[in-house]
Short mmCIF file of C-alpha atoms in Angstrom, two decimals:
data_model
loop_
_atom_site.label_atom_id
_atom_site.label_comp_id
_atom_site.label_asym_id
_atom_site.label_seq_id
_atom_site.Cartn_x
_atom_site.Cartn_y
_atom_site.Cartn_z
CA MET A 1 -0.13 0.00 0.01
CA SER A 2 1.01 3.42 -0.85
CA GLY A 3 -0.02 7.07 -0.07
CA PRO A 4 0.91 10.74 -0.01
CA GLU A 5 1.79 12.06 3.39
CA PHE A 6 -1.50 13.76 3.92
CA CYS A 7 -2.99 9.99 4.30
CA ARG A 8 -2.62 8.99 7.88
CA ARG A 9 -4.46 6.73 10.32
CA PRO A 10 -7.68 7.50 12.18
CA HIS A 11 -7.01 9.83 15.32
CA GLY A 12 -7.88 9.38 18.96
CA ILE A 13 -9.24 6.04 20.35
CA ARG A 14 -9.34 4.18 16.98
CA ARG A 15 -5.63 4.95 16.12
CA GLY A 16 -4.91 1.47 15.29
CA ALA A 17 -8.33 0.35 13.94
CA ALA A 18 -7.97 1.06 10.24
CA LEU A 19 -5.29 1.43 7.43
CA THR A 20 -5.48 5.17 7.05
CA LEU A 21 -7.33 8.44 7.58
CA VAL A 22 -10.97 8.16 6.13
CA PHE A 23 -11.36 11.32 4.08
CA ALA A 24 -14.96 10.50 3.57
CA THR A 25 -15.81 11.14 7.13
CA VAL A 26 -16.50 14.43 8.81
CA LEU A 27 -17.36 17.24 6.41
CA ALA A 28 -16.92 15.25 3.05
CA THR A 29 -19.81 12.45 3.54
CA ALA A 30 -22.05 14.80 5.80
CA ALA A 31 -21.94 17.46 2.89
CA VAL A 32 -23.38 15.15 0.15
CA ALA A 33 -25.74 13.63 2.72
CA GLY A 34 -27.39 17.00 3.27
CA VAL A 35 -25.79 17.47 6.81
CA LEU A 36 -23.73 20.19 5.88
CA PRO A 37 -23.99 22.42 2.60
CA ARG A 38 -22.10 21.51 -0.28
CA GLU A 39 -19.77 24.56 -0.50
CA GLU A 40 -18.83 24.27 3.26
CA ALA A 41 -17.85 20.81 3.02
CA GLU A 42 -15.39 21.60 0.05
CA GLU A 43 -13.78 24.20 1.87
CA PRO A 44 -13.96 22.84 5.27
CA ARG A 45 -12.05 25.40 7.39
CA ARG A 46 -14.98 27.49 7.11
CA ALA A 47 -17.57 24.65 7.85
CA GLN A 48 -19.82 24.56 10.77
CA PRO A 49 -21.64 21.46 12.03
CA ALA A 50 -25.51 21.62 11.25
CA ARG A 51 -27.94 19.69 12.95
CA ALA A 52 -29.40 16.63 11.57
CA ALA A 53 -32.50 14.69 12.42
CA GLY A 54 -32.02 12.02 15.21
CA ALA A 55 -28.40 13.28 15.85
CA THR A 56 -29.17 16.10 18.40
CA VAL A 57 -28.88 13.76 21.48
CA ASP A 58 -25.62 12.59 20.65
CA ARG A 59 -24.37 16.13 19.71
CA GLU A 60 -25.44 17.68 22.94
CA GLY A 61 -24.18 14.81 24.90
CA LEU A 62 -20.92 15.42 23.60
CA ALA A 63 -20.88 19.12 24.04
CA ARG A 64 -21.97 18.66 27.48
CA ALA A 65 -19.20 16.00 28.58
CA ALA A 66 -16.63 18.36 27.15
CA ALA A 67 -17.90 21.57 28.80
CA GLU A 68 -18.18 19.65 32.06
CA ALA A 69 -14.81 18.51 31.82
CA MET A 70 -13.38 21.85 31.11
CA ALA A 71 -15.23 23.45 33.71
CA ASP A 72 -13.41 21.12 36.01
CA GLY A 73 -10.15 21.90 34.66
CA LYS A 74 -9.75 18.84 32.52
CA SER A 75 -9.30 18.33 28.93
CA GLY A 76 -12.56 18.74 26.84
CA THR A 77 -10.91 16.52 23.94
CA GLU A 78 -10.09 13.71 26.39
CA ALA A 79 -14.05 13.75 27.75
CA ALA A 80 -14.86 13.43 24.15
CA GLU A 81 -12.65 10.69 23.35
CA GLN A 82 -14.28 8.80 26.32
CA PHE A 83 -17.57 9.72 25.23
CA VAL A 84 -16.93 8.48 21.82
CA SER A 85 -15.46 5.35 23.10
CA ARG A 86 -18.55 4.56 25.05
CA SER A 87 -20.50 4.94 22.23
CA GLY A 88 -19.35 1.82 20.59
CA ASP A 89 -19.18 3.61 17.27
CA ARG A 90 -16.36 1.84 15.21
CA TRP A 91 -15.40 4.86 13.23
CA GLY A 92 -16.05 7.55 15.89
CA ALA A 93 -13.02 9.71 16.35
CA VAL A 94 -11.95 12.95 18.04
CA TYR A 95 -9.70 15.61 16.55
CA ASP A 96 -8.04 18.65 18.39
CA ARG A 97 -8.06 22.05 16.75
CA ARG A 98 -4.78 21.73 15.06
CA GLU A 99 -5.24 18.15 13.79
CA TYR A 100 -8.42 19.22 12.35
CA GLU A 101 -7.01 22.09 10.36
CA GLU A 102 -4.60 19.73 9.03
CA PHE A 103 -7.52 17.37 8.01
CA ALA A 104 -9.25 20.28 6.44
CA ASP A 105 -6.14 21.14 4.35
CA ALA A 106 -6.02 17.62 3.31
CA LEU A 107 -9.47 17.57 1.97
CA ASP A 108 -8.47 20.85 -0.02
CA GLY A 109 -5.34 18.90 -1.39
CA GLU A 110 -2.65 20.37 0.82
CA TYR A 111 -0.47 18.95 3.56
CA SER A 112 2.57 19.77 5.32
CA GLY A 113 5.50 17.44 4.74
CA VAL A 114 8.61 16.86 2.49
CA GLY A 115 7.08 15.41 -0.74
CA LEU A 116 7.57 11.65 -0.16
CA GLY A 117 5.36 8.84 -1.15
CA ALA A 118 5.77 5.47 0.83
CA ARG A 119 5.05 1.52 0.03
CA ARG A 120 6.17 -1.83 0.83
CA ASP A 121 8.33 -3.52 -1.55
CA ALA A 122 8.22 -7.14 -2.62
CA GLU A 123 10.45 -7.96 0.24
CA GLY A 124 8.11 -6.11 2.73
CA ARG A 125 10.61 -3.19 3.20
CA VAL A 126 9.53 0.51 3.24
CA GLU A 127 10.72 2.25 0.11
CA VAL A 128 9.96 5.56 -1.53
CA SER A 129 7.27 5.26 -4.07
CA GLU A 130 7.26 8.64 -5.38
CA VAL A 131 9.03 12.07 -4.81
CA GLN A 132 7.01 15.34 -5.43
CA GLN A 133 8.56 17.74 -7.90
CA ASP A 134 10.44 20.84 -6.32
CA ALA A 135 9.59 19.56 -2.90
CA PRO A 136 12.26 19.31 -0.03
CA ALA A 137 12.86 15.20 -0.87
CA ALA A 138 13.53 16.22 -4.61
CA ARG A 139 15.89 19.02 -3.66
CA ALA A 140 17.82 16.57 -1.23
CA GLY A 141 18.14 13.98 -4.19
CA ILE A 142 15.87 11.48 -2.83
CA ARG A 143 14.75 9.15 -5.50
CA PRO A 144 11.83 6.76 -5.99
CA GLY A 145 13.19 3.26 -4.99
CA ASP A 146 15.38 4.32 -1.96
CA LEU A 147 14.68 2.29 1.13
CA LEU A 148 13.25 4.47 3.88
CA LEU A 149 14.98 3.08 7.30
CA SER A 150 14.00 5.73 9.80
CA VAL A 151 12.03 9.16 10.18
CA GLY A 152 12.97 11.24 12.99
CA GLY A 153 14.96 8.83 14.77
CA GLU A 154 12.48 6.07 14.80
CA GLU A 155 12.92 2.75 12.75
CA VAL A 156 10.24 2.22 10.19
CA ALA A 157 10.83 -1.37 9.19
CA HIS A 158 7.92 -2.90 10.94
CA ARG A 159 5.56 0.10 11.05
CA PRO A 160 2.41 0.21 9.06
CA VAL A 161 2.93 2.58 5.97
CA THR A 162 0.25 4.61 7.12
CA GLU A 163 2.25 5.36 10.33
CA VAL A 164 5.38 5.99 8.35
CA VAL A 165 3.41 8.52 6.23
CA ALA A 166 2.24 10.21 9.44
CA LEU A 167 5.70 10.48 10.83
CA LEU A 168 6.82 12.40 7.44
CA ARG A 169 4.03 14.90 8.39
CA GLY A 170 4.30 17.71 10.85
CA PRO A 171 4.04 21.66 11.27
CA GLU A 172 5.30 23.44 8.46
CA GLY A 173 8.74 24.90 9.05
CA THR A 174 9.86 21.88 11.42
CA ALA A 175 12.87 19.72 10.64
CA VAL A 176 12.87 15.78 10.20
CA ARG A 177 15.86 13.67 9.60
CA LEU A 178 15.37 10.62 7.33
CA GLY A 179 17.67 7.36 7.42
CA LEU A 180 17.64 5.98 3.78
CA GLU A 181 19.65 3.23 1.68
CA ARG A 182 20.38 3.22 -1.95
CA GLU A 183 22.05 0.15 -3.66
CA GLY A 184 23.45 -0.78 -0.21
CA ARG A 185 24.74 2.68 0.89
CA ARG A 186 23.09 4.17 3.70
CA PHE A 187 22.78 7.99 4.26
CA THR A 188 20.69 10.66 6.10
CA ALA A 189 18.90 13.59 4.74
CA GLU A 190 17.85 16.55 6.98
CA LEU A 191 14.62 18.11 5.47
CA GLU A 192 12.29 20.91 6.41
CA ARG A 193 8.53 20.48 5.94
CA VAL A 194 6.69 22.74 3.90
CA ARG A 195 3.42 23.48 2.56
CA LEU A 196 2.73 21.37 -0.73
CA LEU A 197 -0.28 20.65 -2.92
CA THR A 198 -0.97 16.94 -3.42
CA GLN A 199 -1.16 15.34 -6.69
CA SER A 200 -4.22 13.43 -6.32
CA VAL A 201 -4.74 12.34 -9.99
CA THR A 202 -1.98 11.03 -12.31
CA VAL A 203 -2.22 9.97 -15.96
CA ARG A 204 0.28 7.54 -17.68
CA ARG A 205 -0.13 6.20 -21.19
CA LEU A 206 0.76 2.54 -21.25
CA SER A 207 0.27 2.05 -24.94
CA ARG A 208 -1.78 3.23 -27.81
CA GLU A 209 -4.51 1.14 -26.56
CA ALA A 210 -4.36 1.95 -22.79
CA VAL A 211 -4.43 4.86 -20.34
CA LEU A 212 -3.69 4.46 -16.70
CA ILE A 213 -5.65 7.10 -14.51
CA ARG A 214 -4.54 6.79 -10.95
CA VAL A 215 -6.54 8.60 -8.13
CA ASP A 216 -4.77 8.72 -4.91
CA ALA A 217 -7.58 10.48 -3.05
CA PHE A 218 -10.67 12.17 -3.83
CA THR A 219 -9.58 15.91 -2.67
CA LYS A 220 -10.82 19.02 -4.14
CA GLY A 221 -10.67 19.32 -8.09
CA SER A 222 -9.84 15.57 -8.46
CA GLY A 223 -13.26 14.54 -9.86
CA GLU A 224 -12.80 17.17 -12.82
CA ARG A 225 -9.39 15.90 -13.32
CA VAL A 226 -10.43 12.42 -13.84
CA ARG A 227 -13.03 13.71 -16.50
CA ARG A 228 -10.50 15.66 -18.17
CA ALA A 229 -8.04 12.81 -18.35
CA VAL A 230 -10.94 10.61 -19.79
CA ALA A 231 -11.78 13.37 -22.52
CA GLU A 232 -8.09 13.64 -23.35
CA ALA A 233 -7.33 10.11 -23.86
CA PRO A 234 -6.99 8.72 -27.34
CA ARG A 235 -10.49 7.79 -28.90
CA GLU A 236 -9.11 4.01 -29.18
CA ALA A 237 -7.70 3.76 -25.84
CA GLY A 238 -9.22 1.79 -22.82
CA VAL A 239 -8.67 3.20 -19.35
CA LEU A 240 -7.29 1.49 -16.16
CA LEU A 241 -8.82 3.12 -13.24
CA ASP A 242 -6.27 2.66 -10.60
CA LEU A 243 -7.99 3.04 -7.01
CA ARG A 244 -5.59 1.18 -5.10
CA GLY A 245 -4.57 2.61 -1.57
CA ASN A 246 -7.32 5.53 -2.08
CA PRO A 247 -8.50 6.34 1.41
CA GLY A 248 -11.54 7.97 -0.02
CA GLY A 249 -12.21 11.82 0.14
CA LEU A 250 -14.93 14.33 -1.04
CA VAL A 251 -17.89 12.29 -1.84
CA SER A 252 -18.91 14.88 -4.35
CA GLU A 253 -15.30 14.58 -6.11
CA ALA A 254 -15.94 10.88 -6.23
CA VAL A 255 -19.41 11.08 -7.83
CA GLU A 256 -17.84 13.46 -10.30
CA ALA A 257 -15.37 10.97 -11.22
CA ALA A 258 -17.80 8.18 -11.61
CA SER A 259 -19.58 10.47 -13.81
CA ALA A 260 -16.77 10.48 -16.33
CA PHE A 261 -17.83 6.83 -17.29
CA LEU A 262 -21.65 7.06 -16.64
CA ASP A 263 -24.48 8.88 -18.34
CA GLY A 264 -26.22 9.86 -15.20
CA GLY A 265 -27.91 7.17 -12.98
CA LEU A 266 -27.42 5.93 -9.61
CA VAL A 267 -24.14 6.01 -7.83
CA ALA A 268 -25.05 5.01 -4.39
CA THR A 269 -27.81 4.94 -1.89
CA TYR A 270 -27.50 5.97 1.87
CA ASP A 271 -29.51 6.87 5.09
CA VAL A 272 -28.98 9.53 7.64
CA ARG A 273 -30.62 8.40 10.78
CA GLY A 274 -33.27 6.32 8.93
CA GLU A 275 -34.01 9.01 5.98
CA GLN A 276 -33.29 7.38 2.85
CA ARG A 277 -31.19 9.58 0.15
CA ALA A 278 -29.23 8.90 -3.08
CA LEU A 279 -26.33 10.04 -5.11
CA TYR A 280 -26.65 10.42 -8.92
CA ALA A 281 -23.99 10.69 -11.72
CA GLU A 282 -24.03 13.59 -14.11
CA PRO A 283 -25.14 12.82 -17.51
CA GLY A 284 -22.74 12.67 -20.51
CA GLY A 285 -20.12 10.51 -19.58
CA ASP A 286 -18.13 8.15 -21.63
CA THR A 287 -20.04 4.84 -21.52
CA ARG A 288 -18.39 3.33 -24.51
CA ARG A 289 -14.66 3.18 -23.70
CA PRO A 290 -13.31 -0.01 -22.07
CA LEU A 291 -12.75 0.17 -18.60
CA VAL A 292 -11.16 -1.85 -15.78
CA ALA A 293 -10.92 -0.54 -12.08
CA LEU A 294 -7.81 -1.73 -9.68
CA VAL A 295 -8.64 -2.12 -6.19
CA ASP A 296 -7.16 -3.52 -3.18
CA GLY A 297 -7.58 -3.60 0.71
CA GLY A 298 -6.48 0.12 0.80
CA THR A 299 -9.48 1.17 -1.56
CA MET A 300 -11.78 2.75 1.14
CA SER A 301 -14.90 4.97 1.73
CA ALA A 302 -15.62 7.23 -1.39
CA ALA A 303 -13.29 5.18 -3.63
CA GLU A 304 -15.69 2.10 -2.72
CA LEU A 305 -18.65 4.14 -3.66
CA VAL A 306 -16.95 4.43 -7.24
CA THR A 307 -16.02 1.04 -7.37
CA GLY A 308 -19.39 -0.31 -6.31
CA ALA A 309 -21.29 2.11 -8.92
CA LEU A 310 -18.95 0.98 -11.96
CA LYS A 311 -19.26 -2.68 -10.85
CA ASP A 312 -22.86 -3.02 -10.19
CA ARG A 313 -23.92 -1.00 -13.33
CA GLY A 314 -21.94 -3.24 -15.35
CA ARG A 315 -19.51 -0.39 -16.50
CA ALA A 316 -16.20 -1.77 -15.31
CA VAL A 317 -14.54 -5.08 -14.82
CA THR A 318 -12.88 -4.77 -11.33
CA VAL A 319 -9.46 -6.37 -10.70
CA GLY A 320 -7.21 -6.87 -7.42
CA ALA A 321 -8.33 -7.67 -3.86
CA ARG A 322 -11.29 -6.96 -1.61
CA THR A 323 -11.85 -3.41 -0.81
CA PHE A 324 -11.56 -2.17 2.78
CA GLY A 325 -15.14 -1.86 3.77
CA LYS A 326 -15.81 1.57 5.01
CA GLY A 327 -19.06 2.57 3.85
CA SER A 328 -20.54 4.62 6.76
CA VAL A 329 -21.76 8.33 6.97
CA GLN A 330 -20.15 10.32 9.95
CA MET A 331 -21.52 13.88 11.18
CA PRO A 332 -18.97 16.36 12.87
CA SER A 333 -19.60 18.22 16.26
CA ARG A 334 -17.57 21.03 17.03
CA LEU A 335 -17.17 21.19 20.94
CA PRO A 336 -16.25 24.19 23.09
CA ASP A 337 -12.46 23.92 23.10
CA GLY A 338 -12.34 24.01 19.42
CA SER A 339 -11.87 20.17 18.79
CA VAL A 340 -14.17 18.12 16.65
CA ALA A 341 -15.85 14.71 17.29
CA GLU A 342 -17.64 12.66 14.82
CA LEU A 343 -20.11 9.75 15.19
CA THR A 344 -21.54 7.65 12.48
CA VAL A 345 -25.18 8.48 11.42
CA GLY A 346 -25.81 6.29 8.47
CA LEU A 347 -24.52 3.65 5.87
CA TYR A 348 -23.86 3.53 2.15
CA ARG A 349 -25.14 1.01 -0.43
CA THR A 350 -24.12 0.47 -3.88
CA PRO A 351 -26.70 0.73 -6.93
CA ALA A 352 -27.57 -2.89 -6.39
CA GLY A 353 -28.43 -2.46 -2.71
CA HIS A 354 -25.11 -4.11 -1.23
CA HIS A 355 -23.70 -2.83 1.94
CA VAL A 356 -20.05 -1.97 1.79
CA ASP A 357 -19.35 -1.17 5.58
CA GLY A 358 -17.59 -4.17 7.03
CA THR A 359 -17.53 -6.35 4.06
CA GLY A 360 -15.95 -4.44 1.34
CA ILE A 361 -16.48 -5.09 -2.59
CA ALA A 362 -14.88 -8.44 -3.92
CA PRO A 363 -13.29 -7.81 -7.22
CA ASP A 364 -14.50 -9.65 -10.46
CA LEU A 365 -11.07 -10.93 -10.95
CA ALA A 366 -8.70 -11.54 -7.77
CA ALA A 367 -5.12 -10.73 -8.73
CA ASP A 368 -2.00 -10.04 -6.29
CA GLU A 369 1.25 -7.81 -7.08
CA ARG A 370 0.78 -8.47 -10.77
CA ALA A 371 -2.62 -6.96 -10.61
CA GLU A 372 -1.55 -4.12 -13.00
CA GLU A 373 -0.39 -6.59 -15.51
CA ARG A 374 -3.68 -8.85 -15.28
CA ALA A 375 -5.70 -5.67 -15.52
CA ALA A 376 -4.35 -4.70 -18.55
CA THR A 377 -4.76 -8.14 -20.10
CA VAL A 378 -8.46 -7.86 -19.32
CA LEU A 379 -8.62 -4.40 -20.81
CA GLY A 380 -7.17 -5.88 -24.08
CA GLY A 381 -9.79 -8.45 -24.01
CA LEU A 382 -12.70 -5.93 -23.62
CA ARG A 383 -11.24 -3.79 -26.36
CA GLY A 384 -11.19 -6.83 -28.78
CA ALA A 385 -14.70 -7.59 -27.70
CA SER A 386 -15.98 -4.10 -28.54
#
């Protein structure tokens, strides 16, 4: 699994419970669910939690617990974490003010780091998967394929990649020392973290007949970039849509990305405290171009909505491994000390009515580390059939 530095594990009481930060929680899913206005969710620094039917008791209980703790000279954030823990909510989490601002930046496609992506290599080691152009890591001469041995003095060999990515992040202007290895030679690099823009969508021409569109996360603007990539692909080319390691993001962006391949119609249904709602694709997408979607255990949340829509509606063949299984809607509650807590208020379903949460989506064709090669073969077959 790989990911840019803005992908990190869930905060608070569930620190080890999931693979990575679920972007479709908090403001993203709440916005499309009607809990928050769309424009506020897409610029979450200005967003304020709104009331939702059936959620008032939880919100007031959270606020009351935090206020009572602060009146007693205790941490409101800690009281909120205890409240969420007692709720039994698998995806409940609490973020302090600074962490929530970082989260908002991530949804906007920004993060503070050194410009590295990380993944496991075939031997289980942590290696640099990508280096962002003009970022501190690039200026220090770090290259894709370099082994990452330590971050800030902490060895990373046995840590989950999501934890390694979290260590690479930090406040803008702070320094971090990396221990690396290249062709058997060990070296260190002292880097300063800076504010960077993520490159959530990348396009690679595999051949005249195939284009790979990789979506690392559904941050602001990524849906339009997917649509543009499809429109600019050669007419005769099929598309490999790579959603592996995608932790989700703004659901509105995921729906727009799905719209690139659909001519309107259902993307997903969901409920908020029992009230049934639906998400629909925009009309006018490319419905004829052969399409294969690559997925794995790191494909989560909003990325699973795209996968489910394309699979259930017969638009794409899915290749890879079963997706993570995060298909729930969270609503944010801002607490008196500026921290934010979130509780689950509903579940998503695919167009065929399948629940995603806790089960994930099984691909049409299972594949391991050679998934991209097998997907390209499938795509070739689809092209021949068309």
